Short mmCIF file of C-alpha atoms (C1' of nucleotides) in Angstrom, two decimals:
data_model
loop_
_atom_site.label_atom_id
_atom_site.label_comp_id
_atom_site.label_asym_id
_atom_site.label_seq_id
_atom_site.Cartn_x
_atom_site.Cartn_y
_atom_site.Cartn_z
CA UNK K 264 0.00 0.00 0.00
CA UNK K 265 1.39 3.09 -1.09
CA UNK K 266 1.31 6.28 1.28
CA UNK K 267 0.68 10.14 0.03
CA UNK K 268 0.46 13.47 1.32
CA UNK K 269 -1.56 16.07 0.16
CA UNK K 270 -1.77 19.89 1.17
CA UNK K 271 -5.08 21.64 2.08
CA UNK K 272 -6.47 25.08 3.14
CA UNK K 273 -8.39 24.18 6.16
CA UNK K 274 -10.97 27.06 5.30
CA UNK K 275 -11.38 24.58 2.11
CA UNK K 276 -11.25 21.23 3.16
CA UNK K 277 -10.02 20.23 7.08
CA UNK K 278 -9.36 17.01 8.73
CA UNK K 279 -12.23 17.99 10.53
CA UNK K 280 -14.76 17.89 7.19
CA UNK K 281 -13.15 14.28 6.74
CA UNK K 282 -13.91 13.59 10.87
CA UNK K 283 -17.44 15.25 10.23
CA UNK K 284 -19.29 12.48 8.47
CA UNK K 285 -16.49 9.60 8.88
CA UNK K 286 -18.11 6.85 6.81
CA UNK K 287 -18.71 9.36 3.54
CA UNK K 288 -15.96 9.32 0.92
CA UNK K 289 -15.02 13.45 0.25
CA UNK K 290 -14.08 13.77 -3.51
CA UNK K 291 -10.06 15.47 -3.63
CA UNK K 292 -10.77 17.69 -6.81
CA UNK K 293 -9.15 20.59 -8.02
CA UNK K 294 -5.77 19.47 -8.74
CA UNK K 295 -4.44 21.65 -11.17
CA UNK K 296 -0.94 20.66 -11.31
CA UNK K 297 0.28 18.47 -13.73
CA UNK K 298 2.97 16.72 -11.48
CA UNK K 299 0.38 16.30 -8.32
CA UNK K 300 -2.07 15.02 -10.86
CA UNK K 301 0.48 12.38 -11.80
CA UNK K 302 0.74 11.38 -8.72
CA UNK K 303 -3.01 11.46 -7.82
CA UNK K 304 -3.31 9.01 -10.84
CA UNK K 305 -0.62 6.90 -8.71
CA UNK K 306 -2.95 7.01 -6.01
CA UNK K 307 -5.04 2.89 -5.37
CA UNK K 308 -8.16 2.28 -3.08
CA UNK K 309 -7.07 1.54 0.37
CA UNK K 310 -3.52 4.14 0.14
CA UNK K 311 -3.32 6.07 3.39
CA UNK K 312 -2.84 9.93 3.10
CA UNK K 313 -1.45 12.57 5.47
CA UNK K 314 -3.86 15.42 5.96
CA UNK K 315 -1.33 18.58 5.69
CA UNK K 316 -3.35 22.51 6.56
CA UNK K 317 -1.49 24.66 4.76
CA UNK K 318 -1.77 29.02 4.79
CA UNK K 319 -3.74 28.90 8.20
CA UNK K 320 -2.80 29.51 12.31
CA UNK K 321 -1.55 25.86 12.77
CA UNK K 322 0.30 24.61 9.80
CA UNK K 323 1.13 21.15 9.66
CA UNK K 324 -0.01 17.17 9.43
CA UNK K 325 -3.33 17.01 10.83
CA UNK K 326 -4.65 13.70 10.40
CA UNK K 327 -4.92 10.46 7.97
CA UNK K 328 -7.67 9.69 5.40
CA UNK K 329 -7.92 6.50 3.31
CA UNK K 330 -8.08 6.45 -0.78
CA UNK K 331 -11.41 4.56 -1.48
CA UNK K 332 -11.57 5.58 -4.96
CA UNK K 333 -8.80 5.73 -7.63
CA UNK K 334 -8.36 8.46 -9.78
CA UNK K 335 -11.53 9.72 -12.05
CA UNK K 336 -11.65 12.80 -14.63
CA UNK K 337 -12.25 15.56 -12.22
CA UNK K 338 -16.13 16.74 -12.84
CA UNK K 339 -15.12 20.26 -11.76
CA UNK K 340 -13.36 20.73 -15.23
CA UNK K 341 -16.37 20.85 -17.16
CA UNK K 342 -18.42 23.24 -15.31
CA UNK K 343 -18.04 26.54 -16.28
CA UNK K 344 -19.27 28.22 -13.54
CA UNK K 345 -16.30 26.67 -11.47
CA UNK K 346 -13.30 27.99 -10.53
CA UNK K 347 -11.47 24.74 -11.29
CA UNK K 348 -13.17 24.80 -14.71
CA UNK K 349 -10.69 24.66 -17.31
CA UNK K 350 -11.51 25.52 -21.00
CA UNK K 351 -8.85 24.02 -22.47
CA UNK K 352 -9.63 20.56 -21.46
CA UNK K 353 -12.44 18.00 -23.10
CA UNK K 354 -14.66 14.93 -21.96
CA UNK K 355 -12.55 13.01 -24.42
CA UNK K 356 -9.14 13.64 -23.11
CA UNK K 357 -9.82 15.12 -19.55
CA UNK K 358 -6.69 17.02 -18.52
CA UNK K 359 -7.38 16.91 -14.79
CA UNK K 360 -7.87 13.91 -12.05
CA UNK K 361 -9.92 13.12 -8.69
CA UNK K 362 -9.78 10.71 -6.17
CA UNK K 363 -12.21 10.04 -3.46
CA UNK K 364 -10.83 9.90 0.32
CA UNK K 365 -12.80 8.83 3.75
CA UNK K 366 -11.84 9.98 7.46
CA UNK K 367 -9.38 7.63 9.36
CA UNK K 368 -8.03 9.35 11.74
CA UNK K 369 -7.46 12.65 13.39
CA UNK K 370 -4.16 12.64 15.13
CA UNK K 371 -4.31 13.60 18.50
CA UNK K 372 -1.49 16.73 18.28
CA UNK K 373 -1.16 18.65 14.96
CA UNK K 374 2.47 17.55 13.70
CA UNK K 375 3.58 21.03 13.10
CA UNK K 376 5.61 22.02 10.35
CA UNK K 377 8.86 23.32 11.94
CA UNK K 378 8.67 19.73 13.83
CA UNK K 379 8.30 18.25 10.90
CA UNK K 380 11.02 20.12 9.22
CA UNK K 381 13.51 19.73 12.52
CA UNK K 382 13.29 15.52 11.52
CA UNK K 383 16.25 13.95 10.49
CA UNK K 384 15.28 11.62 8.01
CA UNK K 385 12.19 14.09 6.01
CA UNK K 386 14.84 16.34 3.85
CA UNK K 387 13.97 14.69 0.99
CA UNK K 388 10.04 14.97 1.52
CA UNK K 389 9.05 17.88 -0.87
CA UNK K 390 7.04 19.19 1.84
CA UNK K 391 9.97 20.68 4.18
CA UNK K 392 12.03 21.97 0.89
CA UNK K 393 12.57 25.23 0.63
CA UNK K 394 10.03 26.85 -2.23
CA UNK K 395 8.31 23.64 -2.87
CA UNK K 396 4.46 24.13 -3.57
CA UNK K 397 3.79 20.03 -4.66
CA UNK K 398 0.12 19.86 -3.16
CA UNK K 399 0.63 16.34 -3.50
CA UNK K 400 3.12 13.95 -3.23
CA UNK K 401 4.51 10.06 -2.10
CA UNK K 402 5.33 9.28 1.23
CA UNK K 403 8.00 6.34 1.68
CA UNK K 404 7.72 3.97 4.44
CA UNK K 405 10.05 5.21 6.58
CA UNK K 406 9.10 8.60 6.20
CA UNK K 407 5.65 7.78 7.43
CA UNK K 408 6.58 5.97 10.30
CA UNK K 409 9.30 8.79 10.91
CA UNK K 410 6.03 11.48 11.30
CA UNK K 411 3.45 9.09 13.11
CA UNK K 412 6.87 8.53 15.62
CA UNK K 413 6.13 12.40 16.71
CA UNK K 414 2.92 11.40 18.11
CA UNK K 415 2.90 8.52 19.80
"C1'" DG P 173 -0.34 41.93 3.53
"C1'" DC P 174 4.33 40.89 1.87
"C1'" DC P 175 7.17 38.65 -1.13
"C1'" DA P 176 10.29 34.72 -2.68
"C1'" DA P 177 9.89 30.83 -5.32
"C1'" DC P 178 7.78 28.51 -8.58
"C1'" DG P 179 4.77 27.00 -12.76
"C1'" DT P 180 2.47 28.49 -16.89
"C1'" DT P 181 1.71 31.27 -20.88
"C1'" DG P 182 2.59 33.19 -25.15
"C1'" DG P 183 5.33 36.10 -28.36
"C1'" DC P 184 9.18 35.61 -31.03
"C1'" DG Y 145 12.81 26.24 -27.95
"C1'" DC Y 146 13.80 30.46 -25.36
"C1'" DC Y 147 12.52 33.45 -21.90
"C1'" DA Y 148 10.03 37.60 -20.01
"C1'" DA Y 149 5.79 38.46 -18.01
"C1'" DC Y 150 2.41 36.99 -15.29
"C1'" DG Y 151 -0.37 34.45 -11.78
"C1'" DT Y 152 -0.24 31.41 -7.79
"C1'" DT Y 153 1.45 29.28 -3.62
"C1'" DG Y 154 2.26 29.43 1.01
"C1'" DG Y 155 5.23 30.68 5.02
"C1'" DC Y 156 6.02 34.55 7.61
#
DNA sequence: GCCAACGTTGGC
DNA sequence: GCCAACGTTGGC
């Protein structure tokens, strides 16, 4: 089982929506970057995924949801009255990706992200690098059980 | 709100 | 294919 990380704007989408109604998949849409959309294609049912809150008071790993639906064209493409639309993409060739993700768990401290960037062992996690802005990206084993080490 | 870093766009 | 201009991201 692969693991992944994806950034989020609490204001937009929080661990807490995810903890809200735990047994309904939330759809992850709005990707509009080609390499986090490659690696939202990556993405199989059952892949675990750090929860990161990004631009808000407490920035930093907030909890885990679970992948229970591989990637999809992204619906929010099409309509026009969307900010995600995008004109330049068609129903025949959809440029842009979703996956659906369910609540798993909220971990019980925020991670923060100078923690998570004082880790020896995370440098190479795109998240900690200076003037990286990947909204989405693999986590390797060890990495993951580096971060879930801060919390238990 | 600022601004550095980055990705995308489009003229050439 | 280059690269300047522009828009966005995201920590501070």
């Amino acid at each position: 089982m692969a693991k992944w990380l994806v950034k989020t704007e609490p204001s937009e989408c929080s661990i807490d929506d995810f903890a809200r109604d735990p047994g309904t998949a939330i759809p992850w849409d709005g990707v509009r970057n080609y390499q986090a959309r490659n690696f939202l294609k990556e993405m199989a049912e059952g892949d675990e995924v750090f929860i990161y809150h990004s631009s808000c008071k407490h920035i930093g790993i907030a909890g885990i949801v679970r992948v229970t639906r591989s990637a999809y064209p992204d619906p929010k493409q099409f309509e026009t009255n969307s900010p995600y639309h995008d004109p330049k993409s068609n129903p025949d060739t959809p440029r842009w990706q979703a996956v659906d993700m369910q609540f798993e768990e909220k971990l019980p401290t925020l991670i923060s992200l100078d923690q998570l960037k004082s880790l020896t062992g995370l440098e190479e996690l795109p998240l900690v690098r200076k003037g990286s802005r990947l909204s989405v990206m693999p986590v390797s084993d060890d990495q993951w059980r580096l971060i879930l080490a801060q919390v238990e």
